[in-house]
Coordinates of C-alpha atoms in Angstrom, one line a residue:
M1367 CA 2.4 55.1 -61.0
K1368 CA 0.9 57.0 -58.1
K1369 CA -1.9 58.3 -60.3
N1370 CA -2.8 54.8 -61.6
F1371 CA -3.0 53.5 -58.0
Y1372 CA -5.3 56.3 -57.0
N1373 CA -7.5 55.7 -60.0
L1374 CA -7.7 52.0 -59.1
I1375 CA -8.6 52.9 -55.5
K1376 CA -11.3 55.3 -56.6
G1377 CA -12.7 52.8 -59.0
K1378 CA -12.4 54.9 -62.1
F1379 CA -11.8 51.7 -64.1
L1380 CA -15.5 50.9 -63.5
V1381 CA -16.9 54.1 -64.8
S1382 CA -14.5 55.0 -67.6
D1383 CA -15.4 54.7 -71.3
D1384 CA -14.0 51.2 -71.7
A1385 CA -15.5 50.0 -68.4
F1386 CA -17.8 47.4 -70.2
K1387 CA -14.7 45.1 -70.6
N1388 CA -13.9 45.4 -67.0
W1389 CA -17.5 44.8 -65.9
R1390 CA -17.6 41.6 -68.0
L1391 CA -14.5 40.3 -66.4
I1392 CA -15.7 41.2 -62.9
I1393 CA -19.1 39.5 -63.5
F1394 CA -17.3 36.4 -65.0
L1395 CA -15.0 36.1 -62.0
S1396 CA -18.0 36.6 -59.6
V1397 CA -19.9 33.7 -61.3
L1398 CA -16.8 31.5 -61.1
A1399 CA -16.4 32.3 -57.4
L1400 CA -20.1 31.4 -56.8
I1401 CA -19.6 28.1 -58.7
M1402 CA -16.5 27.3 -56.6
I1403 CA -18.3 28.1 -53.4
A1404 CA -21.3 25.9 -54.3
S1405 CA -19.0 23.1 -55.4
S1406 CA -17.1 23.3 -52.1
H1407 CA -20.4 23.2 -50.1
S1408 CA -21.5 20.2 -52.1
A1409 CA -18.2 18.4 -51.5
D1410 CA -18.5 19.1 -47.7
K1411 CA -22.0 17.7 -47.6
K1412 CA -20.8 14.5 -49.3
V1413 CA -17.9 14.2 -46.9
H1414 CA -20.2 14.5 -43.9
R1415 CA -22.6 12.0 -45.5
I1416 CA -19.8 9.5 -46.1
A1417 CA -18.6 9.9 -42.5
Q1418 CA -22.2 9.3 -41.2
L1419 CA -22.6 6.2 -43.4
N1420 CA -19.2 4.8 -42.2
N1421 CA -20.4 5.2 -38.6
E1422 CA -23.6 3.4 -39.4
V1423 CA -21.7 0.6 -41.1
K1424 CA -19.5 0.2 -38.0
E1425 CA -22.5 0.0 -35.8
L1426 CA -24.2 -2.5 -38.0
K1427 CA -21.1 -4.7 -38.1
S1428 CA -20.8 -4.7 -34.3
E1429 CA -24.5 -5.5 -34.0
Y1430 CA -24.0 -8.4 -36.5
V1431 CA -21.1 -9.8 -34.5
D1432 CA -23.2 -9.6 -31.3
I1433 CA -26.2 -11.4 -32.8
R1434 CA -24.0 -14.0 -34.5
M1435 CA -22.3 -14.7 -31.1
Q1436 CA -25.7 -15.0 -29.5
L1437 CA -26.8 -17.4 -32.2
M1438 CA -23.7 -19.5 -31.8
Q1439 CA -24.4 -19.8 -28.1
T1440 CA -28.0 -20.7 -28.5
K1441 CA -27.1 -23.4 -31.0
M1442 CA -24.8 -25.1 -28.5
E1443 CA -26.0 -28.6 -27.5
S1444 CA -25.7 -27.7 -23.8
K1445 CA -27.9 -24.6 -24.2
I1446 CA -30.5 -26.6 -26.1
I1447 CA -30.6 -29.3 -23.5
A1448 CA -31.1 -26.8 -20.7
A1449 CA -33.9 -25.0 -22.6
M1450 CA -35.7 -28.3 -23.3
A1451 CA -35.3 -29.4 -19.7
K1452 CA -37.3 -26.4 -18.7
R1453 CA -40.1 -27.6 -20.9
G1454 CA -39.9 -31.1 -19.6
L1455 CA -38.1 -32.8 -22.5
E1456 CA -35.0 -34.9 -22.0
I1457 CA -32.4 -36.5 -24.2
S1458 CA -33.5 -39.9 -25.6
V1459 CA -31.5 -42.8 -24.2
T1460 CA -32.3 -45.0 -27.2
P1461 CA -30.7 -44.1 -30.5
P1462 CA -33.1 -43.2 -33.4
Q1463 CA -33.9 -46.0 -35.8
K1464 CA -34.2 -45.7 -39.5
I1465 CA -37.6 -46.6 -41.0
K1466 CA -37.5 -48.1 -44.5
I1467 CA -40.7 -48.2 -46.5
T1468 CA -40.9 -50.6 -49.4
T1469 CA -43.7 -50.6 -51.8
K1470 CA -44.6 -53.5 -54.1
K1471 CA -45.6 -52.8 -57.6

């Protein structure tokens, strides 16, 4: 047992006659480790991108609400009357009349 442990520590399994099997396994495990690391980095990038997009969506939603509120206020009759009063226009005291056009054939 002690001898096997020392052989493992010294790395004799890498230079012995049947070391080719061991090297194949080591290279295979190294490639798998690299693939796992690359996959992990890719997933982290996607998570950060998703968080960034969520923040942008929240900002755009709040901007939409603000603009919609401003639009609602500017569409109010009292705001329109005040804006037109600055230009010299007033509300008509006579109601509008419907004009009917009849054509003879």
